[in-house]
Amino acid sequence: MARGGGRREEAASFTTSFTTSFSTAASAARGRGPLGLVCLALLCGLGAAEAEFAILEEAQVVAAQMRKLAAEELGVVTMQRIFNSFVYTEKISNGESEVQQLAKKIREKFNRYLDVVNRNKQVVEASYTAHLTSPLTAIQDCCTIPPSMMEFDGNFNTNVSRTISCDRLSTTVNSRAFNPGRDLNSVLADNLKSNPGIKWQYFSSEEGIFTVFPAHKFRCKGSYEHRSRPVYVSTVRPQSKHIVVIVDHGASVTETQLQIAKDAAQVILSSIDEHDKISVLTVADTVRTCSLDQCYKTFLSPATSETKRKMSTFVSSIKSSDSPTQHAVGFQKAFQLIRNTNNGTKLQGNTDMVIIYLSAGITSKDSSEDDKKATLRIINEENSFLNNSVMILTYALMNEGVTGLKELAFLRDLAEQNSVKYGVPDRTALPVIKGSMMVLNQLSNLETTVGRFYTNLPNRMIDEAVFSLPFSDEMGDGLIMTVSKPCYFGNLLLGIVGVDVNLAYILEDVTYYQDSLGSYTFLIDNKGYTLMHPSLTRPYLLSEPPLHTDIIHYENIPKFELVRQNILSIPLGSQIITVPVNSSLSWHVNKLREIGKEAYNVSYAWKMVQDTSFILCVVVIQPEIPVKQLKNLNTVPSSKLLYHRLDLLGQPNACLHFKQLATLESPTVMLSAGSFSSPYEHLSQPETKRMVEHYTAYLSDNTRLIANPGLKFSVRNEVMATSHVTDEWMTQMEMSSLNSYIVRRYIATPNGVLRIYPGSLMDKAFDPTRRQWYLHAVANPGLITFTGPYLDVGGAGYVVTISHTVHSSSAQMSSGHSVAVMGIDFTLRYFYKVLMDLLPVCNQDGGNKIRCFIMEDRGYLVAHPTLIDPKGHAPVEQQHITHKEPLVANDILNHPNFVKKNLCNSFSDRTVQRFYKFNTSLVGDLTNLVHGSHCSKYRLTRIPGTNAFVGIVNETCDSLAFCACSMVDRLCLNCHRMEQNECECPCECPLEVNECTGNLTNAESRNPSCEVHQEPMTFTAIDPSLQDALPQCINTQCNQRTESGDCFGVLDCEWCMVDSDGKTHLDKSYCAPQKECFGGIVGAKSPYVDDLGAIGDEVITLNMIKSAPVGPVAGGIMGCIMVLVLAVYAYRHQIHRRSHQHMSPLAAQEMSVRMSNLENDRDERDDDSHEDRGISKYQITSLSKILK
């Protein structure tokens, strides 16, 4: 973006202001030889006409250094040359055939669960026949099972007994109640063995017995009423229910009565699900609706978790009124809501409509009969408009055991709609649906009474399977779906059988769909709600269900509404729409490779999954680029294949790479879940030494004779292809002068193969293809891509990654499909060191007035003086140009076509994200555009061949420029408007959703959906005893580095400059390990939770690492160590009981992992005892192996 003649004056001013500051750099520059002289000449000695050229030249110098890093340290050039030589097969995506194959896989999974449900149903119904002659009443209480009968099970993530079922009882159960649990044991156990992904199986009886398998101690505080749970209610009454709850809080209702009414309303809310619609009203002299969403005033809302949460908050806030209750006003509003909802949506023929009135039934003394008559008249009139289809249920609130007979009679008349008694003639010949009246007092069990309100509704004897939407597993962990069916003996309802299925297993084929760069897939239900989409996190890592959102908000492109209608109405079909590039989705743009076109085609192919309520869709962005797949390769003879499970393999030369178990002998290979034909099975089952040996044998086998252990077809070729980098990395480890700044090198493939050096133990859930360094590289093919800084989970402190794609041929680099991504992690300070070495001006005054920086294409700083300043405010992740250089940020927003401020909707946390995207095709450089910015002059240009920019700022006086940023959270300061040229930090606003329709407000419905958030990252923690027992793989000898330059940016080293108060400068600075003065401050608190690195799910102990013989004296030592380790373990286990530590991502939109947010304790659910939960998560065994 070259500037015209009108800009010369600014350029001259910029050069003049720099000249005095730079003059002192002359001797330093001369000392650096030609490079230093180039720097000096470019920035100091040139006139205005040539100043424009200077920053461009500097950028070339920085670019040359980046290319050198990518070529020599990472080995990109060598790997690209090797991949050029391979033979590939080509594959083009065919949406129609793909969707058929995927739908078949998903149908087969659901069919297995339907078979399980049907088998269990048959056993229950047969058992009832036997029960009639020989009663089955034996009870096995879940809360009295001895702990010795249970053991930890990874599939359930808690302690269970896989041989027996157990029971929880409602308060109403009598001793002769039918209980088939003991008859079911063998069938349920067989089901569990033969069906992966299956979780809890249960029978919930109409008499109040809940039988669950496998047996588990849960819900042991008080009684358990499963019959008021959404799963039970929706199975025995599968028809949609439109419900209005009216809470009477008039003057005559006492505090005790009001509390009963509020508790009863909460029970009703917790018993319904998304298939139902709900509203809650309060009535005294006027009627009020929940104000947390404007639509609640007009319509009923689907009972989503968000609506139920808002309604619950509203109910909790109800206060007593001083005014008498106008019963008629409440009913008028209730009928109005039902009528509005019916008119606004296509009503299903078998929808039940019900008004539930929680009231004391007291009318005003002066006009009692008139009030009653007016109320019945309103009910009679309003219900006639709805063909008398609305049922009324009344619950009389007892006042300390006393309620007048008149009040009870009035409430009964309301429920029976007995208007004739009050002289109100019927307006229609259609009969009313009579409801019932029930009395509630302080002793009433609300779950068993109000929670069973649905028993008043007609039982249509619908004997069909019901599929729930995903919800959190209250007994174990993770997200589950339930498949359930009612059980009958003739017309007698016995209860329901249900199977909880792990959502991660059901959706694995959709989650790990990897057909081509230009295609993806999503799964919705028959109402359009989204279960899985590429912009959602993997179900395996979710603990809360995704927001109840329609697919139209994820596929937010013109003409998709028509596609959606077809998807929901036609069982099998396809459709192509043309989309203008300027209104496309960001992940569509990343898949477009023909730059310059104004529009592109999107092909949708869909199929209803047979026997379910779900629809699968495969999307292909056209024109489609063929996928290149490697043909059969052989492994490199000199390359040793070492799987990353060093703990299982007994690696004799193991060491610690910061906090990770590692080895320098060879890179290790990790196969993430996407490498396996059944990803869920891999994630849910523990890896054993035998499995690892099988993987290794298969992957190393050039004869192709060893059986495939469950890996995808192309994985072996990807492992063999990446083995070619081993020699280069090992050579660099011996020869490179930059080893003191490099944390690790790695290469990853689209199927999730990761090769990493130093070879390191990785967490099983790690997926390299979902990390920012991988995604950024794929979005910038052929460019050196910067990501970071972010806190390294392995313990190396803050790091910056540069990554680069590898292609099937060099010719396809700019547009082709990536066959691998290579990455290398450097310490945070390294890139600032590069700037200081290459541009001496950056080091003139310690970065106070003259500041140099590197910024990536979203505006986040990779190098800047404040990132390395010990007095800077930690953490250093997510520091944006708007935070640190507001004048530059304000000015560049006025440069046309350089930066765009974007919006996207994030449904995972219900926010609208605002972020920047900088134009990486910038030609020339930028300098001050706005006149009057005399305090600061800047220059900014792109570093050629990268996604980054280099900038220099010269600040001669304090600038008044600022960018709007919240100091306490990420909330935008003005959520009502966004101007392109207004400077503000990347921030977020609440996402406004109309709960009644599920649609977004008009303005926000135009925003594209955000791409998937960075997944929280975990790594397998190591037992504390290993910290001392194993040496560090790389010892940079910080204490022996006496000069700042020798210490700056070196692995695990900090130049300690500031005392522990964070203010006072030390008399004598020195170099020390990070843990002694993180960030350059003596004794500064590390951002890691502790120096023990207890971050993961599984603790690796000494015996798992080595098997080297030690002398005969070891026996005695072993005993002492064993006692000590067990004592430490017992203590830690007691303190951190149920700890399941995992990384929390920053609230910020993308990348970093901040370990100060680690959760030491899993959220405990109030009524779930979870005794002994998670003991087996820690693998503590004897130290005998190492000491033999």
PDB file of C-alpha atoms in Angstrom, residues 621-702:
ATOM      1  CA  ILE A 621     -17.273 -26.229  -0.861  1.00  0.00           C
ATOM      2  CA  GLN A 622     -16.876 -26.109  -4.648  1.00  0.00           C
ATOM      3  CA  PRO A 623     -14.891 -26.154  -6.833  1.00  0.00           C
ATOM      4  CA  GLU A 624     -13.483 -29.135  -4.972  1.00  0.00           C
ATOM      5  CA  ILE A 625      -9.730 -29.664  -4.820  1.00  0.00           C
ATOM      6  CA  PRO A 626      -8.683 -33.329  -5.050  1.00  0.00           C
ATOM      7  CA  VAL A 627      -7.289 -34.786  -1.844  1.00  0.00           C
ATOM      8  CA  LYS A 628      -3.835 -36.286  -2.218  1.00  0.00           C
ATOM      9  CA  GLN A 629      -3.326 -39.513  -0.293  1.00  0.00           C
ATOM     10  CA  LEU A 630       0.074 -41.163   0.033  1.00  0.00           C
ATOM     11  CA  LYS A 631       0.585 -44.456  -1.727  1.00  0.00           C
ATOM     12  CA  ASN A 632       2.313 -47.307   0.105  1.00  0.00           C
ATOM     13  CA  LEU A 633       5.549 -46.143   1.713  1.00  0.00           C
ATOM     14  CA  ASN A 634       8.327 -47.910   3.554  1.00  0.00           C
ATOM     15  CA  THR A 635       9.862 -46.665   6.762  1.00  0.00           C
ATOM     16  CA  VAL A 636      13.324 -45.067   6.771  1.00  0.00           C
ATOM     17  CA  PRO A 637      15.877 -47.805   7.656  1.00  0.00           C
ATOM     18  CA  SER A 638      17.760 -45.593  10.120  1.00  0.00           C
ATOM     19  CA  SER A 639      14.594 -44.315  11.773  1.00  0.00           C
ATOM     20  CA  LYS A 640      13.511 -45.907  15.039  1.00  0.00           C
ATOM     21  CA  LEU A 641       9.771 -45.859  15.674  1.00  0.00           C
ATOM     22  CA  LEU A 642       9.157 -44.969  19.313  1.00  0.00           C
ATOM     23  CA  TYR A 643       5.555 -44.609  20.513  1.00  0.00           C
ATOM     24  CA  HIS A 644       4.976 -41.758  22.954  1.00  0.00           C
ATOM     25  CA  ARG A 645       3.935 -44.001  25.863  1.00  0.00           C
ATOM     26  CA  LEU A 646       7.395 -43.938  27.450  1.00  0.00           C
ATOM     27  CA  ASP A 647       5.775 -44.861  30.767  1.00  0.00           C
ATOM     28  CA  LEU A 648       4.605 -48.210  29.357  1.00  0.00           C
ATOM     29  CA  LEU A 649       7.679 -49.004  27.304  1.00  0.00           C
ATOM     30  CA  GLY A 650      10.201 -48.826  30.158  1.00  0.00           C
ATOM     31  CA  GLN A 651      12.486 -46.396  28.309  1.00  0.00           C
ATOM     32  CA  PRO A 652      15.916 -46.650  30.023  1.00  0.00           C
ATOM     33  CA  ASN A 653      17.071 -43.188  28.871  1.00  0.00           C
ATOM     34  CA  ALA A 654      14.016 -41.270  30.013  1.00  0.00           C
ATOM     35  CA  CYS A 655      14.435 -37.707  31.237  1.00  0.00           C
ATOM     36  CA  LEU A 656      12.228 -34.751  32.046  1.00  0.00           C
ATOM     37  CA  HIS A 657      11.647 -32.067  29.443  1.00  0.00           C
ATOM     38  CA  PHE A 658      10.570 -29.432  31.970  1.00  0.00           C
ATOM     39  CA  LYS A 659       7.480 -31.212  33.378  1.00  0.00           C
ATOM     40  CA  GLN A 660       7.028 -33.806  30.630  1.00  0.00           C
ATOM     41  CA  LEU A 661       8.363 -37.330  30.599  1.00  0.00           C
ATOM     42  CA  ALA A 662      10.641 -37.387  27.548  1.00  0.00           C
ATOM     43  CA  THR A 663      13.680 -38.842  25.758  1.00  0.00           C
ATOM     44  CA  LEU A 664      16.389 -37.354  23.547  1.00  0.00           C
ATOM     45  CA  GLU A 665      17.104 -40.705  21.866  1.00  0.00           C
ATOM     46  CA  SER A 666      14.468 -40.274  19.199  1.00  0.00           C
ATOM     47  CA  PRO A 667      11.288 -38.366  18.311  1.00  0.00           C
ATOM     48  CA  THR A 668       8.140 -40.085  19.555  1.00  0.00           C
ATOM     49  CA  VAL A 669       5.001 -40.766  17.548  1.00  0.00           C
ATOM     50  CA  MET A 670       1.592 -40.061  19.026  1.00  0.00           C
ATOM     51  CA  LEU A 671      -1.617 -41.230  17.355  1.00  0.00           C
ATOM     52  CA  SER A 672      -4.505 -38.977  18.333  1.00  0.00           C
ATOM     53  CA  ALA A 673      -8.122 -40.120  18.336  1.00  0.00           C
ATOM     54  CA  GLY A 674      -8.604 -39.129  14.681  1.00  0.00           C
ATOM     55  CA  SER A 675      -6.005 -41.741  13.626  1.00  0.00           C
ATOM     56  CA  PHE A 676      -8.270 -44.571  14.766  1.00  0.00           C
ATOM     57  CA  SER A 677     -11.236 -46.157  13.020  1.00  0.00           C
ATOM     58  CA  SER A 678     -13.101 -45.911  16.336  1.00  0.00           C
ATOM     59  CA  PRO A 679     -11.889 -42.695  18.030  1.00  0.00           C
ATOM     60  CA  TYR A 680     -14.172 -43.083  21.037  1.00  0.00           C
ATOM     61  CA  GLU A 681     -12.952 -46.578  21.821  1.00  0.00           C
ATOM     62  CA  HIS A 682      -9.376 -45.292  21.789  1.00  0.00           C
ATOM     63  CA  LEU A 683     -10.214 -42.379  24.116  1.00  0.00           C
ATOM     64  CA  SER A 684     -12.302 -44.385  26.589  1.00  0.00           C
ATOM     65  CA  GLN A 685     -10.093 -47.464  26.956  1.00  0.00           C
ATOM     66  CA  PRO A 686      -6.669 -47.385  28.662  1.00  0.00           C
ATOM     67  CA  GLU A 687      -3.694 -48.085  26.404  1.00  0.00           C
ATOM     68  CA  THR A 688      -1.710 -51.153  27.464  1.00  0.00           C
ATOM     69  CA  LYS A 689       1.872 -52.157  26.737  1.00  0.00           C
ATOM     70  CA  ARG A 690       0.597 -54.925  24.479  1.00  0.00           C
ATOM     71  CA  MET A 691      -1.486 -52.474  22.439  1.00  0.00           C
ATOM     72  CA  VAL A 692       1.497 -50.153  22.065  1.00  0.00           C
ATOM     73  CA  GLU A 693       3.669 -53.034  20.869  1.00  0.00           C
ATOM     74  CA  HIS A 694       0.993 -53.934  18.321  1.00  0.00           C
ATOM     75  CA  TYR A 695       0.850 -50.338  17.027  1.00  0.00           C
ATOM     76  CA  THR A 696       4.644 -50.212  16.747  1.00  0.00           C
ATOM     77  CA  ALA A 697       4.891 -53.544  14.916  1.00  0.00           C
ATOM     78  CA  TYR A 698       2.172 -52.591  12.435  1.00  0.00           C
ATOM     79  CA  LEU A 699       3.540 -49.106  11.762  1.00  0.00           C
ATOM     80  CA  SER A 700       7.105 -50.394  11.236  1.00  0.00           C
ATOM     81  CA  ASP A 701       6.094 -53.321   9.031  1.00  0.00           C
ATOM     82  CA  ASN A 702       7.331 -52.941   5.458  1.00  0.00           C
TER      83      ASN A 702
END
